[in-house]
CSV table of C-alpha atoms and ligand atoms in Angstrom, one decimal:
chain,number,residue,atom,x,y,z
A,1,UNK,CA,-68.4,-6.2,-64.5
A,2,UNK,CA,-65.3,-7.8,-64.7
A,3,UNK,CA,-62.9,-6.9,-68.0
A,4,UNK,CA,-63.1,-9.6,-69.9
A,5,UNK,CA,-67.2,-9.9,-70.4
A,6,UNK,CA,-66.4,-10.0,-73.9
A,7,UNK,CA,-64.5,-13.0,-73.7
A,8,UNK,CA,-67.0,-14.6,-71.4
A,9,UNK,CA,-70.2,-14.1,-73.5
A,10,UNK,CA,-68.4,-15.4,-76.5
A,11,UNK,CA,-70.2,-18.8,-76.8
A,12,UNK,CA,-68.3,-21.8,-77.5
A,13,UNK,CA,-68.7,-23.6,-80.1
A,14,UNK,CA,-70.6,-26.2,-80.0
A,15,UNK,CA,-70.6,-27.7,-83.3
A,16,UNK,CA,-67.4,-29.7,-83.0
A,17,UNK,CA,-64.8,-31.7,-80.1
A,18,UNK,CA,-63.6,-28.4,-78.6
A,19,UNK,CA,-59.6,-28.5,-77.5
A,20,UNK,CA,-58.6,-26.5,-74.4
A,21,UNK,CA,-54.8,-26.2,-74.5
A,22,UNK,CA,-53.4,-26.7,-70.7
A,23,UNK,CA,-50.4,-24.6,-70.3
A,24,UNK,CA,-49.3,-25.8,-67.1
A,25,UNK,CA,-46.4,-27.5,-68.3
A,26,UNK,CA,-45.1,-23.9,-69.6
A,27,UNK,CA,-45.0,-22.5,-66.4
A,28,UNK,CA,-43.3,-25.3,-65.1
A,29,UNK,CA,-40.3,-25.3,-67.4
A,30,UNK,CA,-40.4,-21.2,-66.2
A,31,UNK,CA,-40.4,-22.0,-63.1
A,32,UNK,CA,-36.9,-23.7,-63.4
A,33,UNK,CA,-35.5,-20.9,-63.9
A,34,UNK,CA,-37.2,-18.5,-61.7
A,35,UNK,CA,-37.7,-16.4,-64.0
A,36,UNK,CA,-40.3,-15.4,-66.9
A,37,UNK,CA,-39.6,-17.6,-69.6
A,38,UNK,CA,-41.1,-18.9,-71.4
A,39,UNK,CA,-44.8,-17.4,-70.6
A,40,UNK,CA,-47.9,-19.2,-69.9
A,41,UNK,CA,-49.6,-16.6,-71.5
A,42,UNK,CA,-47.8,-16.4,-74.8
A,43,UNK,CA,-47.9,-19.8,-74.7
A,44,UNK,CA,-52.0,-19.3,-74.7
A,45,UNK,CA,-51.9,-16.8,-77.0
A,46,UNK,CA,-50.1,-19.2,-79.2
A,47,UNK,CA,-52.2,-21.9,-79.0
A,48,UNK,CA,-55.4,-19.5,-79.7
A,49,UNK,CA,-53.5,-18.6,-82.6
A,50,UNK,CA,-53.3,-22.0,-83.9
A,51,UNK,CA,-57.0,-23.3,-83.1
A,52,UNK,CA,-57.8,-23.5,-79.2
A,53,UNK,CA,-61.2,-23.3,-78.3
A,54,UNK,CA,-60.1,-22.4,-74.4
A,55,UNK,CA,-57.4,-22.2,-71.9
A,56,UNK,CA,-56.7,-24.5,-69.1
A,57,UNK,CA,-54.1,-24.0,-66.2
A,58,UNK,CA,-54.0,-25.4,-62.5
A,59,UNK,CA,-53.8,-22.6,-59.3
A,60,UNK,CA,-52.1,-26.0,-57.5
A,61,UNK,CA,-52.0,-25.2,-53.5
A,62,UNK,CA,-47.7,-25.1,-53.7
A,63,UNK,CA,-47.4,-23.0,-56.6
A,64,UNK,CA,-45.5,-25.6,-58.6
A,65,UNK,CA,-46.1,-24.4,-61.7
A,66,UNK,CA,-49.3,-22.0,-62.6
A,67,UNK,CA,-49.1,-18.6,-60.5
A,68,UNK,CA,-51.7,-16.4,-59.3
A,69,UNK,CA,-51.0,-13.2,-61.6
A,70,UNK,CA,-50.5,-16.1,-64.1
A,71,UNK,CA,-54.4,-16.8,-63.5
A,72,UNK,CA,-54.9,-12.9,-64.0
A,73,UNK,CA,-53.4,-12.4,-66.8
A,74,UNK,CA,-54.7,-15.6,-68.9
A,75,UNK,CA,-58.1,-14.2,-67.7
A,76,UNK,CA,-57.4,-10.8,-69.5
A,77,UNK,CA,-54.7,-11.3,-71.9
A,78,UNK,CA,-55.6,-14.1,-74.2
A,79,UNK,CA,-59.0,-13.7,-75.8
A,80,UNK,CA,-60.6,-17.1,-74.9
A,81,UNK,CA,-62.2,-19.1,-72.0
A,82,UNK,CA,-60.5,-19.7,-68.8
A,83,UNK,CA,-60.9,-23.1,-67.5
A,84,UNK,CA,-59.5,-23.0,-63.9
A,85,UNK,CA,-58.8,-25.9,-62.2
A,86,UNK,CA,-58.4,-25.9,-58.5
A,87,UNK,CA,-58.8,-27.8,-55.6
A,88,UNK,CA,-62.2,-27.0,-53.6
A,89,UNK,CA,-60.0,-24.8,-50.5
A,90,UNK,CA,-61.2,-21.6,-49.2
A,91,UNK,CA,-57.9,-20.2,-50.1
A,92,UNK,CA,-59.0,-20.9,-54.2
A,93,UNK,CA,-62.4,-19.9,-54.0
A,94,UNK,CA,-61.5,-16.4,-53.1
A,95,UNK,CA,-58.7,-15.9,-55.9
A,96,UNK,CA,-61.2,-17.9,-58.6
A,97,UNK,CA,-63.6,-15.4,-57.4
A,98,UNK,CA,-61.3,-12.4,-57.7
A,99,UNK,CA,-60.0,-14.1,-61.4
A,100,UNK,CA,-63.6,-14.8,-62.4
A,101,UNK,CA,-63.1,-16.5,-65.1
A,102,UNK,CA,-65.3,-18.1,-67.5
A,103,UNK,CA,-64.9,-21.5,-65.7
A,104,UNK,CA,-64.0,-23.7,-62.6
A,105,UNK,CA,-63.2,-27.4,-63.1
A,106,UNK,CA,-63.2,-28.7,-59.2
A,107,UNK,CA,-60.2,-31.2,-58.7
A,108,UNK,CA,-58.8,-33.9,-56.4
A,109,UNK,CA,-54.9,-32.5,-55.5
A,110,UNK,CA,-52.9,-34.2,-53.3
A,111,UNK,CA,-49.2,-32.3,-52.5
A,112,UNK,CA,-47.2,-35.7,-53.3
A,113,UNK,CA,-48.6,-36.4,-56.5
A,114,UNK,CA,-46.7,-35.7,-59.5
A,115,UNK,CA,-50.2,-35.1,-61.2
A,116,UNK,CA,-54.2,-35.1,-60.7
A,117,UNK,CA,-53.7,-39.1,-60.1
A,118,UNK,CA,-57.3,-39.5,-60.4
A,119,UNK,CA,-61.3,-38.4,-60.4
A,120,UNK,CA,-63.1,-36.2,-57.4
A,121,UNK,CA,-65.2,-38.8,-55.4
A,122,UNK,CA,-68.2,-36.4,-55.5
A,123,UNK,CA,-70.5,-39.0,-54.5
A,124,UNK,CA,-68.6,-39.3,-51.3
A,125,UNK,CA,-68.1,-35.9,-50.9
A,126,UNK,CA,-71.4,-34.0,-51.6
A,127,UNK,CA,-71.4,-32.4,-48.4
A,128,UNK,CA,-68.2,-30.7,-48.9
A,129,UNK,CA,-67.9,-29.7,-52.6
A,130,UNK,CA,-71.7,-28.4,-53.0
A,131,UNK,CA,-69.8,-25.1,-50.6
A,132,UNK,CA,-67.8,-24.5,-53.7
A,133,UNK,CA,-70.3,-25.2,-56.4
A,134,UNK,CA,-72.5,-22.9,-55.0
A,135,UNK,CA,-70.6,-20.1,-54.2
A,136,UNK,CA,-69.0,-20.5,-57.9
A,137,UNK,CA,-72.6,-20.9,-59.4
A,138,UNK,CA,-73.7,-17.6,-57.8
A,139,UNK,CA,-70.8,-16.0,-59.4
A,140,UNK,CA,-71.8,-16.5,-62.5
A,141,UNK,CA,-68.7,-19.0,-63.2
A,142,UNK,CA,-69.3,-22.6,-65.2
A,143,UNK,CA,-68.0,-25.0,-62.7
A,144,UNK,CA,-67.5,-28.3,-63.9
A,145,UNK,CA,-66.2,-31.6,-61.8
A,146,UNK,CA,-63.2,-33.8,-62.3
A,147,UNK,CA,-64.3,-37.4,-62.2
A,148,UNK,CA,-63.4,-40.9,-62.9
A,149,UNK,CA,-65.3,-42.4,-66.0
A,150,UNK,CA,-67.5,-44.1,-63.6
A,151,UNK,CA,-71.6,-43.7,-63.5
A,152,UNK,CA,-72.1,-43.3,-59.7
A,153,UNK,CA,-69.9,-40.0,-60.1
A,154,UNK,CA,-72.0,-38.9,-62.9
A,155,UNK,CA,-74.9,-39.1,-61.1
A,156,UNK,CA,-73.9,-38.0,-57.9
A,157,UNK,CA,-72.3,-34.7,-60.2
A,158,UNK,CA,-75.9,-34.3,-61.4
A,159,UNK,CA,-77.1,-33.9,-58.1
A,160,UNK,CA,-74.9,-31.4,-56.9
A,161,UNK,CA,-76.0,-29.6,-59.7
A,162,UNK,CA,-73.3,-28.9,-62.4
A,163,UNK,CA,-73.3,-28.1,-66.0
A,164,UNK,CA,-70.0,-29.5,-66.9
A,165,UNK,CA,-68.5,-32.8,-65.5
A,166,UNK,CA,-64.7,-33.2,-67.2
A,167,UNK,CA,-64.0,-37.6,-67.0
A,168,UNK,CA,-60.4,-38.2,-66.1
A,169,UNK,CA,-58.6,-40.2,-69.2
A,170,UNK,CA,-55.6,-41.3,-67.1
A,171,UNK,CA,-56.8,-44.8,-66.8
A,172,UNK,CA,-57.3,-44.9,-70.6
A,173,UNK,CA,-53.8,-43.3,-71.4
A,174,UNK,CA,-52.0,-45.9,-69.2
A,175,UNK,CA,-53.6,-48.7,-71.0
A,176,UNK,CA,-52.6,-47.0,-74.3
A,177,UNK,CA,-49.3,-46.8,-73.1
A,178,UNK,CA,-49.0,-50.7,-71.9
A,179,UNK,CA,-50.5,-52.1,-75.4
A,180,UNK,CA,-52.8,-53.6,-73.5
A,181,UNK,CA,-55.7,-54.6,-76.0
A,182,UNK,CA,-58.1,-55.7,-73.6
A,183,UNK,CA,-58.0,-52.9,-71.0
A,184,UNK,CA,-57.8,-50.6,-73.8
A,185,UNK,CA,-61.2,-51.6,-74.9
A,186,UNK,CA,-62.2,-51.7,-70.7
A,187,UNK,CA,-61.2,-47.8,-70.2
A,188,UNK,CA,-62.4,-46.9,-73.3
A,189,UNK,CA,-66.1,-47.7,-73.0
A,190,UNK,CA,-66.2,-46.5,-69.4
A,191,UNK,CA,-65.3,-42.7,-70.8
A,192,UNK,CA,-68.1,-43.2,-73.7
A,193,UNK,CA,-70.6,-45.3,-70.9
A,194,UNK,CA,-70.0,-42.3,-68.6
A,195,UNK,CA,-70.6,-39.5,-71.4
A,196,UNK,CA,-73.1,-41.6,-72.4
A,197,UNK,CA,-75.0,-41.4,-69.0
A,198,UNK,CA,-74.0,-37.7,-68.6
A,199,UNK,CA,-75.4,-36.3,-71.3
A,200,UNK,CA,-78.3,-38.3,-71.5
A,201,UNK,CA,-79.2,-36.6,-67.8
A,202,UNK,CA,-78.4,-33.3,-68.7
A,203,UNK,CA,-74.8,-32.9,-68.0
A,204,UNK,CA,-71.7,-31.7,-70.3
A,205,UNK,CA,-69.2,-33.7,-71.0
A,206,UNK,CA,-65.3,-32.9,-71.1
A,207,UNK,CA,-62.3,-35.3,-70.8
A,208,UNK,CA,-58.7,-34.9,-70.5
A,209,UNK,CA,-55.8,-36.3,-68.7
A,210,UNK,CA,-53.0,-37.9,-70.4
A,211,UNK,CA,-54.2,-37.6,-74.6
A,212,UNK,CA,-51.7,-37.5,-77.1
A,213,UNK,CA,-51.6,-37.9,-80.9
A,214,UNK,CA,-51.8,-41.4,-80.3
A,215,UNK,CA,-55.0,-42.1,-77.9
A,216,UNK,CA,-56.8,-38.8,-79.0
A,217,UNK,CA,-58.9,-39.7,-81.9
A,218,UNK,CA,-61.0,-43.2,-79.8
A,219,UNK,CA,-62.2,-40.2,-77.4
A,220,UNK,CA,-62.8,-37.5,-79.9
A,221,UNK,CA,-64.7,-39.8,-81.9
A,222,UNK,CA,-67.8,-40.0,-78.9
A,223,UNK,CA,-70.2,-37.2,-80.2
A,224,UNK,CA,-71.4,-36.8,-76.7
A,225,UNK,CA,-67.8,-35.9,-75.8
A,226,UNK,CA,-67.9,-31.4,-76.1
A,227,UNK,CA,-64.3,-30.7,-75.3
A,228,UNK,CA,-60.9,-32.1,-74.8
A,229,UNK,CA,-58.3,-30.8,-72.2
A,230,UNK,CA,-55.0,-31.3,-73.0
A,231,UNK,CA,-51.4,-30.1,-71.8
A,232,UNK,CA,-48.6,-32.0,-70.8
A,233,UNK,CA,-48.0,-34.0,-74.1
A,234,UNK,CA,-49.1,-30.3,-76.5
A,235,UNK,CA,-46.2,-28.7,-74.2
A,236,UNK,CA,-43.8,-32.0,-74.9
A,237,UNK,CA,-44.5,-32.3,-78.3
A,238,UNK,CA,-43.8,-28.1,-78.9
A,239,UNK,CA,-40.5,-28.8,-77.5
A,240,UNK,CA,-39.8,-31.7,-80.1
A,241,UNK,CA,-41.5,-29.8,-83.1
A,242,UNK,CA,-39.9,-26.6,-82.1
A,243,UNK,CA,-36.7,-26.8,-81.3
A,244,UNK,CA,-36.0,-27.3,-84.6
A,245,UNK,CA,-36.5,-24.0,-85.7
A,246,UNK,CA,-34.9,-22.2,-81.8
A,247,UNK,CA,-31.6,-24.1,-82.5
A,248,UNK,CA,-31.6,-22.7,-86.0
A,249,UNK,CA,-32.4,-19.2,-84.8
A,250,UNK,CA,-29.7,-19.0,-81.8
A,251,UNK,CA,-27.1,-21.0,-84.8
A,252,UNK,CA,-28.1,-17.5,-86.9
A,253,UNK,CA,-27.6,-14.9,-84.2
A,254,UNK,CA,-24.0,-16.7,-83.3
A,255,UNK,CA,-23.0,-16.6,-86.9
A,256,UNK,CA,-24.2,-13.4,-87.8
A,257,UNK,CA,-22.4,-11.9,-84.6
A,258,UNK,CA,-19.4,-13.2,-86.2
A,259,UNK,CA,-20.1,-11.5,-89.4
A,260,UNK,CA,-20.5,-8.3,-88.0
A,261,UNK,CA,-24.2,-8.5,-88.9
A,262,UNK,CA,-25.8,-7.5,-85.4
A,263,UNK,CA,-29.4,-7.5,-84.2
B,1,LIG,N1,-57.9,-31.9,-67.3
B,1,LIG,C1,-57.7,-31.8,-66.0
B,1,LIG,C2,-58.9,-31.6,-65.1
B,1,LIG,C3,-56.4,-31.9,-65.4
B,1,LIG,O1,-56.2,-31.9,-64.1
B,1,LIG,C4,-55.3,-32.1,-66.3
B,1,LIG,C5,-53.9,-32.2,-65.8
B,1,LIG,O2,-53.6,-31.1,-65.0
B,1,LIG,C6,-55.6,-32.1,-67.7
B,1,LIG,C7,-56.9,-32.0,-68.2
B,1,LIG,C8,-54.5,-32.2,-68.7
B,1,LIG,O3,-53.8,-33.4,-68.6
B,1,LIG,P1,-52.5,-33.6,-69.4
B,1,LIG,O4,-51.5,-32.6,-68.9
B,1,LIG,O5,-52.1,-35.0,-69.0
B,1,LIG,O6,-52.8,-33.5,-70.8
C-alpha cells in the first residue's frame, strides 16, 4: 500500500471549480541556483494552506524544473492530490508508478518548447497512448489527457477510456492577452463546447494553461468545468504580492544586526 492512501481516498470535492496549484515555476526559480530554495514542496504546502484543492507539477524529460525526489516528496509531504503530468515515455511510466500518486495527466512535451505549447492529439495517437492509460489505469492512478478544446479529441479521449480529460486554455489566454474581442468569444466557447461534449459522454472535465486573475472567472463560470490547473501566473503573482513583506524582513534583520539585536 503505498504511504499516502490517506491522501488518495480523500475525495475531492466536488461541489465547487476545484484549483490545483502548479508549482513548477518554484522549482524553476530553485533551479537557478542549484540549490534548495525555495521548495516546491513548501511552496505546496503553502498553497494547501491557503485553499488548494490539489497539486500539479511536471517530471519534464530534461529536468528543467520539477525533479524526481521533488515528485516523491509532494506525493508524501503535502496532504493533497498529486496531479502528475508527464509525457507518455517508458522512462515516466516507471517513476509515476514508483510515485503513485493520486493522478496522471498525459502531455504533449517537446524539448524546445518554452511550455506545453498545445493539446495531446489523442485521436491521432490512440495506438500509442492507450500503453500508458492502461498500465496507469491498472495502477489504480486517475489518468487524465491534455487536449485542445476541440470535440474530435474529446471523443477520441472517451474512447481510450479516461476519467479525466484536462482542455488546454493557451489558445484562450493568448486571445485575452491581444484584446481581441472576437477570438475571445471564438476560444472561449470551444473550452465550454468541449466540456460541454465531455461531460455530457461521461468524461471529467479540467482546464488550465495560461489563467490569471484576469481570464479565470469566463472558465470558472462553465458548471461542467470540475477543476482549474494553474501555476505560472500563482508563482508570478506570489513574487509581486510577496516581496513586499521578504524586502521588509531582510530590511529588519540588517537593522537589527546593527543594533546589536541578533537572531
Ligand atoms: N495544466 C497542464 C496540463 C499544464 O501542462 C500546465 C503547464 O505546465 C498547466 C496546467 C499550468 O499552466 P500555467 O503554468 O500556464 O498556469
Amino acid at each position: 500500500m503505498s504511504p499516502h492512501k490517506s491522501v488518495t481516498d480523500k475525495k475531492l470535492d466536488a461541489s465547487r471549480c476545484r484549483l490545483g496549484v502548479n508549482v513548477d515555476h518554484v522549482a524553476t526559480l530553485r533551479n537557478a541556483r542549484n540549490g534548495d530554495h525555495p521548495d516546491p514542496v513548501r511552496a505546496a504546502q503553502l498553497a494547501a494552506a491557503a485553499g488548494a484543492d490539489s497539486i500539479t507539477a511536471h517530471l519534464r524529460e530534461d529536468r528543467r524544473h520539477i525533479r524526481d525526489d521533488d515528485m516523491y516528496r509532494l506525493n508524501t509531504e503535502v496532504g493533497l492530490p498529486l496531479n502528475f503530468e508527464m509525457a507518455a515515455t517508458e522512462e515516466m511510466l516507471k517513476i509515476a508508478l514508483d510515485v503513485h500518486p493520486y493522478a496522471v495527466c498525459l502531455v504533449p512535451e517537446k524539448r524546445s518548447e518554452q511550455t506545453t505549447e498545445g493539446g495531446l492529439n489523442v485521436a491521432d495517437h490512440k495506438q500509442e497512448l492507450i500503453y500508458y492509460v492502461d498500465k496507469l489505469t491498472a495502477a489504480g492512478i486517475r489518468v487524465s489527457l491534455f487536449i485542445d478544446p476541440e470535440i474530435q479529441q474529446v471523443e477520441a479521449a472517451r474512447d481510450l477510456g479516461v476519467p479525466v480529460v484536462e482542455l488546454h486554455a493557451g489558445a484562450y489566454h493568448e486571445a485575452v492577452h491581444k484584446t481581441q474581442p472576437d477570438l475571445i468569444h471564438q476560444e472561449l466557447q470551444k473550452i465550454i463546447a468541449s466540456a460541454c461534449k465531455g461531460n455530457e459522454i461521461g468524461l471529467e472535465i479540467h482546464a488550465g494553461h495560461g489563467l490569471t486573475f484576469d481570464n479565470v472567472q469566463p472558465v470558472a463560470m462553465v458548471p461542467e468545468v470540475r477543476e482549474l490547473n494553474i501555476g505560472h501566473f500563482l508563482v508570478g503573482e506570489a513574487i509581486v504580492m510577496g516581496l513586499d513583506k521578504s524586502v521588509r524582513e531582510m530590511r529588519r534583520l540588517i537593522d537589527d544586526a546593527r543594533t546589536g539585536t541578533l537572531v
